[in-house]
CSV table of C-alpha atoms in Angstrom, one decimal:
chain,number,residue,atom,x,y,z
A,1,UNK,CA,-27.6,-7.2,25.0
A,2,UNK,CA,-31.2,-7.0,26.1
A,3,UNK,CA,-33.6,-6.0,23.3
A,4,UNK,CA,-37.0,-4.6,23.9
A,5,UNK,CA,-39.6,-6.5,21.9
A,6,UNK,CA,-40.8,-3.5,20.0
A,7,UNK,CA,-39.2,-3.0,16.6
A,8,UNK,CA,-39.8,0.7,15.7
A,9,UNK,CA,-40.0,1.4,12.0
A,10,UNK,CA,-38.3,4.5,10.8
A,11,UNK,CA,-39.7,4.7,7.2
A,12,UNK,CA,-37.2,6.2,4.8
A,13,UNK,CA,-39.4,8.3,2.5
A,14,UNK,CA,-37.3,11.3,1.6
A,15,UNK,CA,-33.9,9.7,1.1
A,16,UNK,CA,-34.2,6.0,0.6
A,17,UNK,CA,-36.9,3.6,-0.1
A,18,UNK,CA,-35.7,1.1,2.5
A,19,UNK,CA,-36.9,0.7,6.0
A,20,UNK,CA,-34.7,1.5,8.9
A,21,UNK,CA,-35.7,-0.5,11.9
A,22,UNK,CA,-34.5,0.5,15.3
A,23,UNK,CA,-34.4,-2.1,18.0
A,24,UNK,CA,-34.1,-0.5,21.4
A,25,UNK,CA,-31.5,-1.8,23.9
A,26,UNK,CA,-30.4,-1.0,27.4
A,27,UNK,CA,-26.9,0.5,27.7
A,28,UNK,CA,-24.3,2.7,30.2
A,29,UNK,CA,-20.4,3.2,30.3
A,30,UNK,CA,-17.9,0.6,29.4
A,31,UNK,CA,-16.7,-1.1,31.4
A,32,UNK,CA,-18.6,-0.3,34.6
A,33,UNK,CA,-18.2,-1.5,38.2
A,34,UNK,CA,-21.0,-3.5,39.8
A,35,UNK,CA,-21.3,-0.8,42.5
A,36,UNK,CA,-22.4,1.7,39.8
A,37,UNK,CA,-25.1,-0.4,38.2
A,38,UNK,CA,-27.8,1.3,40.1
A,39,UNK,CA,-26.9,4.7,38.5
A,40,UNK,CA,-29.5,5.4,35.9
A,41,UNK,CA,-29.5,7.7,32.9
A,42,UNK,CA,-31.6,10.8,32.8
A,43,UNK,CA,-35.0,10.6,31.0
A,44,UNK,CA,-34.6,10.4,27.2
A,45,UNK,CA,-36.0,13.1,25.0
A,46,UNK,CA,-38.4,10.6,23.5
A,47,UNK,CA,-40.0,7.5,25.1
A,48,UNK,CA,-38.0,4.9,23.2
A,49,UNK,CA,-39.2,1.4,23.8
A,50,UNK,CA,-42.8,2.3,24.5
A,51,UNK,CA,-43.6,4.6,21.5
A,52,UNK,CA,-42.8,3.8,17.9
A,53,UNK,CA,-40.4,6.0,16.0
A,54,UNK,CA,-42.1,7.2,12.8
A,55,UNK,CA,-40.1,9.4,10.6
A,56,UNK,CA,-38.1,10.1,7.4
A,57,UNK,CA,-34.5,10.3,6.5
A,58,UNK,CA,-33.5,13.7,5.1
A,59,UNK,CA,-31.0,12.2,2.8
A,60,UNK,CA,-29.4,14.0,-0.1
A,61,UNK,CA,-29.4,17.4,1.7
A,62,UNK,CA,-26.3,17.9,3.7
A,63,UNK,CA,-24.6,14.9,2.1
A,64,UNK,CA,-24.9,14.6,-1.6
A,65,UNK,CA,-26.2,11.4,-3.1
A,66,UNK,CA,-26.3,11.1,-6.9
A,67,UNK,CA,-29.4,8.9,-7.1
A,68,UNK,CA,-31.3,11.4,-5.0
A,69,UNK,CA,-30.2,14.6,-6.8
A,70,UNK,CA,-28.9,13.5,-10.2
A,71,UNK,CA,-29.3,16.9,-11.6
A,72,UNK,CA,-26.6,18.3,-9.4
A,73,UNK,CA,-24.2,15.8,-10.9
A,74,UNK,CA,-25.4,15.7,-14.5
A,75,UNK,CA,-25.4,19.5,-14.6
A,76,UNK,CA,-21.6,19.5,-14.2
A,77,UNK,CA,-21.1,17.9,-17.6
A,78,UNK,CA,-18.3,15.8,-16.1
A,79,UNK,CA,-18.8,12.1,-15.8
A,80,UNK,CA,-15.9,11.9,-13.3
A,81,UNK,CA,-18.0,13.7,-10.7
A,82,UNK,CA,-19.6,10.8,-8.9
A,83,UNK,CA,-19.7,11.8,-5.2
A,84,UNK,CA,-19.3,14.8,-3.0
A,85,UNK,CA,-15.5,14.4,-3.0
A,86,UNK,CA,-15.2,14.7,-6.8
A,87,UNK,CA,-17.9,17.4,-6.8
A,88,UNK,CA,-15.4,19.6,-5.0
A,89,UNK,CA,-12.3,18.2,-6.6
A,90,UNK,CA,-13.2,18.6,-10.3
A,91,UNK,CA,-15.0,22.0,-10.2
A,92,UNK,CA,-14.0,25.5,-9.7
A,93,UNK,CA,-14.4,26.3,-6.0
A,94,UNK,CA,-16.8,29.2,-6.4
A,95,UNK,CA,-18.9,27.3,-9.0
A,96,UNK,CA,-19.2,24.2,-6.8
A,97,UNK,CA,-19.8,26.2,-3.6
A,98,UNK,CA,-22.5,28.3,-5.2
A,99,UNK,CA,-24.3,25.1,-6.3
A,100,UNK,CA,-24.1,23.6,-2.8
A,101,UNK,CA,-25.3,26.8,-1.1
A,102,UNK,CA,-28.3,26.9,-3.4
A,103,UNK,CA,-29.0,23.2,-2.8
A,104,UNK,CA,-28.7,23.6,1.0
A,105,UNK,CA,-31.1,26.6,0.9
A,106,UNK,CA,-33.8,24.9,-1.2
A,107,UNK,CA,-33.7,21.1,-0.9
A,108,UNK,CA,-35.2,20.9,2.6
A,109,UNK,CA,-37.2,23.8,4.0
A,110,UNK,CA,-39.4,24.5,7.0
A,111,UNK,CA,-42.4,23.6,4.8
A,112,UNK,CA,-41.0,20.1,4.2
A,113,UNK,CA,-40.7,19.5,8.0
A,114,UNK,CA,-44.1,20.9,8.6
A,115,UNK,CA,-45.5,18.4,6.0
A,116,UNK,CA,-43.6,15.6,7.8
A,117,UNK,CA,-45.2,16.7,11.1
A,118,UNK,CA,-48.6,17.0,9.5
A,119,UNK,CA,-48.3,13.4,8.2
A,120,UNK,CA,-48.2,12.2,11.8
A,121,UNK,CA,-44.5,11.5,11.9
A,122,UNK,CA,-42.4,12.2,15.0
A,123,UNK,CA,-38.7,11.9,13.9
A,124,UNK,CA,-36.3,13.0,11.2
A,125,UNK,CA,-32.9,11.5,10.7
A,126,UNK,CA,-30.4,14.0,9.3
A,127,UNK,CA,-27.3,12.6,7.6
A,128,UNK,CA,-24.2,14.8,7.6
A,129,UNK,CA,-20.6,14.2,6.7
A,130,UNK,CA,-17.4,14.5,8.8
A,131,UNK,CA,-16.2,17.2,6.5
A,132,UNK,CA,-18.7,19.6,8.0
A,133,UNK,CA,-16.3,19.7,10.9
A,134,UNK,CA,-12.9,18.6,9.6
A,135,UNK,CA,-11.1,18.9,6.3
A,136,UNK,CA,-7.7,19.2,8.0
A,137,UNK,CA,-6.1,16.6,5.7
A,138,UNK,CA,-6.7,18.7,2.6
A,139,UNK,CA,-9.9,17.0,1.5
A,140,UNK,CA,-11.7,18.8,-1.4
A,141,UNK,CA,-15.0,18.9,0.4
A,142,UNK,CA,-16.8,22.2,1.0
A,143,UNK,CA,-17.9,23.3,4.4
A,144,UNK,CA,-21.0,25.3,5.5
A,145,UNK,CA,-23.4,22.6,6.5
A,146,UNK,CA,-23.6,23.4,10.2
A,147,UNK,CA,-25.9,26.4,10.0
A,148,UNK,CA,-28.4,24.3,8.2
A,149,UNK,CA,-28.2,21.6,10.8
A,150,UNK,CA,-28.9,24.1,13.5
A,151,UNK,CA,-31.7,25.7,11.5
A,152,UNK,CA,-33.3,22.2,11.1
A,153,UNK,CA,-33.0,21.7,14.8
A,154,UNK,CA,-34.8,25.0,15.3
A,155,UNK,CA,-37.5,24.1,12.9
A,156,UNK,CA,-38.0,20.7,14.6
A,157,UNK,CA,-38.3,22.4,18.0
A,158,UNK,CA,-41.0,24.7,16.6
A,159,UNK,CA,-42.9,21.8,15.0
A,160,UNK,CA,-42.4,19.3,17.9
A,161,UNK,CA,-40.2,16.8,15.9
A,162,UNK,CA,-37.3,14.8,17.2
A,163,UNK,CA,-34.0,14.5,15.4
A,164,UNK,CA,-31.4,11.8,15.1
A,165,UNK,CA,-28.1,13.2,13.8
A,166,UNK,CA,-26.4,10.6,11.6
A,167,UNK,CA,-22.7,10.8,10.7
A,168,UNK,CA,-23.1,9.5,7.2
A,169,UNK,CA,-19.5,9.7,6.0
A,170,UNK,CA,-16.2,9.2,7.9
A,171,UNK,CA,-12.6,9.9,6.8
A,172,UNK,CA,-11.4,7.2,4.4
A,173,UNK,CA,-15.1,6.1,3.9
A,174,UNK,CA,-16.5,3.4,6.1
A,175,UNK,CA,-18.3,1.6,3.3
A,176,UNK,CA,-17.1,2.8,-0.1
A,177,UNK,CA,-20.5,4.0,-1.0
A,178,UNK,CA,-21.0,7.4,-2.8
A,179,UNK,CA,-23.2,8.4,0.1
A,180,UNK,CA,-20.2,8.2,2.4
A,181,UNK,CA,-18.8,11.2,0.5
A,182,UNK,CA,-16.2,9.2,-1.4
A,183,UNK,CA,-17.0,6.2,-3.6
A,184,UNK,CA,-14.3,3.5,-3.3
A,185,UNK,CA,-13.9,-0.1,-4.3
A,186,UNK,CA,-12.7,-0.7,-0.7
A,187,UNK,CA,-13.3,1.4,2.4
A,188,UNK,CA,-10.3,2.7,4.3
A,189,UNK,CA,-11.8,4.2,7.4
A,190,UNK,CA,-11.1,1.1,9.5
A,191,UNK,CA,-7.5,0.8,8.3
A,192,UNK,CA,-6.2,4.1,9.8
A,193,UNK,CA,-6.0,5.1,13.5
A,194,UNK,CA,-6.0,8.7,12.3
A,195,UNK,CA,-9.3,8.2,10.5
A,196,UNK,CA,-10.9,6.6,13.6
A,197,UNK,CA,-9.5,9.3,15.9
A,198,UNK,CA,-10.8,12.1,13.7
A,199,UNK,CA,-14.3,10.4,13.7
A,200,UNK,CA,-14.2,10.0,17.5
A,201,UNK,CA,-13.4,13.7,17.9
A,202,UNK,CA,-16.3,14.7,15.7
A,203,UNK,CA,-18.7,12.5,17.7
A,204,UNK,CA,-17.4,14.0,20.9
A,205,UNK,CA,-18.0,17.5,19.5
A,206,UNK,CA,-21.5,16.5,18.3
A,207,UNK,CA,-22.5,15.1,21.7
A,208,UNK,CA,-21.1,18.0,23.7
A,209,UNK,CA,-22.7,20.6,21.4
A,210,UNK,CA,-26.2,19.1,21.5
A,211,UNK,CA,-26.3,17.5,24.9
A,212,UNK,CA,-28.3,20.6,26.1
A,213,UNK,CA,-30.8,20.3,23.2
A,214,UNK,CA,-32.3,16.9,23.9
A,215,UNK,CA,-35.8,18.3,23.6
A,216,UNK,CA,-35.0,17.9,19.8
A,217,UNK,CA,-31.7,16.0,19.4
A,218,UNK,CA,-32.6,12.7,21.0
A,219,UNK,CA,-30.1,10.5,19.3
A,220,UNK,CA,-26.8,10.4,17.5
A,221,UNK,CA,-25.9,7.7,15.0
A,222,UNK,CA,-22.1,7.8,15.1
A,223,UNK,CA,-21.5,6.0,11.8
A,224,UNK,CA,-23.8,5.0,9.0
A,225,UNK,CA,-23.5,1.5,7.6
A,226,UNK,CA,-19.8,0.4,8.2
A,227,UNK,CA,-19.3,-2.3,5.5
A,228,UNK,CA,-19.0,-5.4,7.6
A,229,UNK,CA,-19.5,-7.5,4.5
A,230,UNK,CA,-15.9,-6.7,3.6
A,231,UNK,CA,-14.7,-8.8,6.6
A,232,UNK,CA,-14.0,-9.1,10.2
A,233,UNK,CA,-11.5,-6.2,10.3
A,234,UNK,CA,-14.3,-3.8,9.5
A,235,UNK,CA,-16.6,-5.4,12.0
A,236,UNK,CA,-14.0,-5.4,14.7
A,237,UNK,CA,-13.3,-1.7,14.1
A,238,UNK,CA,-17.0,-0.9,14.2
A,239,UNK,CA,-17.5,-2.8,17.5
A,240,UNK,CA,-14.7,-0.9,19.1
A,241,UNK,CA,-16.0,2.4,17.7
A,242,UNK,CA,-19.5,1.7,19.2
A,243,UNK,CA,-17.8,1.4,22.6
A,244,UNK,CA,-15.8,4.6,22.0
A,245,UNK,CA,-18.9,6.4,20.8
A,246,UNK,CA,-20.8,5.2,23.8
A,247,UNK,CA,-18.4,7.0,26.1
A,248,UNK,CA,-18.5,10.1,23.9
A,249,UNK,CA,-22.3,10.2,23.5
A,250,UNK,CA,-23.6,9.0,26.8
A,251,UNK,CA,-21.0,10.9,28.8
A,252,UNK,CA,-20.8,14.2,27.0
A,253,UNK,CA,-19.7,16.4,30.0
A,254,UNK,CA,-16.3,14.9,30.6
A,255,UNK,CA,-17.4,13.6,33.9
A,256,UNK,CA,-19.3,10.6,35.3
A,257,UNK,CA,-22.6,12.4,34.6
A,258,UNK,CA,-24.7,10.7,31.9
A,259,UNK,CA,-26.4,12.7,29.2
A,260,UNK,CA,-29.8,12.1,27.7
A,261,UNK,CA,-28.8,11.5,24.0
A,262,UNK,CA,-29.2,7.9,22.8
A,263,UNK,CA,-26.6,6.1,20.7
A,264,UNK,CA,-27.8,4.5,17.5
A,265,UNK,CA,-25.4,1.8,16.4
A,266,UNK,CA,-25.4,0.2,13.0
A,267,UNK,CA,-25.6,-3.5,12.6
A,268,UNK,CA,-22.7,-3.2,10.1
A,269,UNK,CA,-24.6,-5.5,7.7
A,270,UNK,CA,-24.5,-8.4,10.2
A,271,UNK,CA,-27.5,-10.4,11.3
A,272,UNK,CA,-29.1,-9.1,14.4
A,273,UNK,CA,-28.2,-12.4,16.2
A,274,UNK,CA,-24.6,-11.4,15.8
A,275,UNK,CA,-25.1,-8.6,18.2
A,276,UNK,CA,-26.7,-10.7,21.0
A,277,UNK,CA,-25.0,-9.9,24.3
A,278,UNK,CA,-23.2,-6.9,22.9
A,279,UNK,CA,-23.3,-4.0,25.3
A,280,UNK,CA,-25.4,-6.0,27.8
A,281,UNK,CA,-27.6,-4.0,30.1
A,282,UNK,CA,-26.4,-6.3,33.0
A,283,UNK,CA,-23.0,-4.6,32.6
A,284,UNK,CA,-24.6,-1.2,33.0
A,285,UNK,CA,-25.2,-0.1,29.4
A,286,UNK,CA,-28.2,2.0,28.7
A,287,UNK,CA,-29.3,4.3,26.0
A,288,UNK,CA,-28.3,2.3,23.0
A,289,UNK,CA,-30.5,1.4,20.0
A,290,UNK,CA,-29.6,-1.0,17.2
A,291,UNK,CA,-30.1,0.5,13.8
A,292,UNK,CA,-30.8,-2.0,11.0
A,293,UNK,CA,-31.5,-1.0,7.4
A,294,UNK,CA,-33.9,-3.0,5.3
A,295,UNK,CA,-33.8,-2.4,1.5
A,296,UNK,CA,-36.6,-3.5,-0.7
A,297,UNK,CA,-36.2,-1.7,-4.1
A,298,UNK,CA,-32.6,-1.6,-5.1
A,299,UNK,CA,-32.5,-4.8,-7.2
A,300,UNK,CA,-34.9,-6.8,-9.3
A,301,UNK,CA,-34.9,-9.6,-6.8
A,302,UNK,CA,-36.1,-7.1,-4.1
A,303,UNK,CA,-38.8,-5.5,-6.1
A,304,UNK,CA,-40.1,-9.0,-7.2
A,305,UNK,CA,-40.8,-10.0,-3.6
A,306,UNK,CA,-44.4,-10.4,-2.6
A,307,UNK,CA,-45.8,-8.1,0.1
A,308,UNK,CA,-45.5,-11.0,2.7
A,309,UNK,CA,-41.9,-11.6,1.6
A,310,UNK,CA,-41.1,-7.9,2.0
């Protein structure tokens, strides 16, 4: 894995007070024959590697997060409602759906994105859950997010902002966090071939849908923060999923033609050194960026750090 020496900071101001640092890598299809190594990808929609990513994460909008919008959860009067799964499970459908539609209509608007642009930023990262596409196993999630995703893309186009679409929640949950859609003591995404196949299908749909809109959609993060701290089985599943997603994102046309969308892969809570020589550019990979999340305010130890330590 060949890393460019520029670490681009994607400052999470809207959704999380951590820093998401993207380290740019070279990448192409896996595996690839030596004869094809001269084949290059089309120009990216943003000059990654030479220009810093400066942007915000639009968290709490199309995926609910209790710490970002506590009023949505407290207003239910039900302490068992702790994530988007239970938000749909333990409320009358029409009641829950009405709250969601009002939230989707008001939480992020054109004026918010205009303010982001006016602040000198160039990217937004938009988290969305798998359930926007697929609730075929009877999940209690509500759908209706996709028109808002497309509206946000249109706003970004008008304003000259770039977007990274982030699959923030996968079937079974990839980390057990409430922001994956379903809070769990142990994630189950990696334990089921059906979960992974459904996720792959969504990434394929995402890439094919937006491969013609790379003036705005410059990157897809196929899975947010798989919980590698649970063990090697999670990390192994994530590693294979990055390869699968590479094929789906970088080759969205069903042919040998590469697209211009970049794949943003999570470090899965592993040190960056763990990913050395993963997807090496010498093997033909291009258009891959490592996404590492730095958190500085979620524990007393973190907030007690000096500026230099942060």
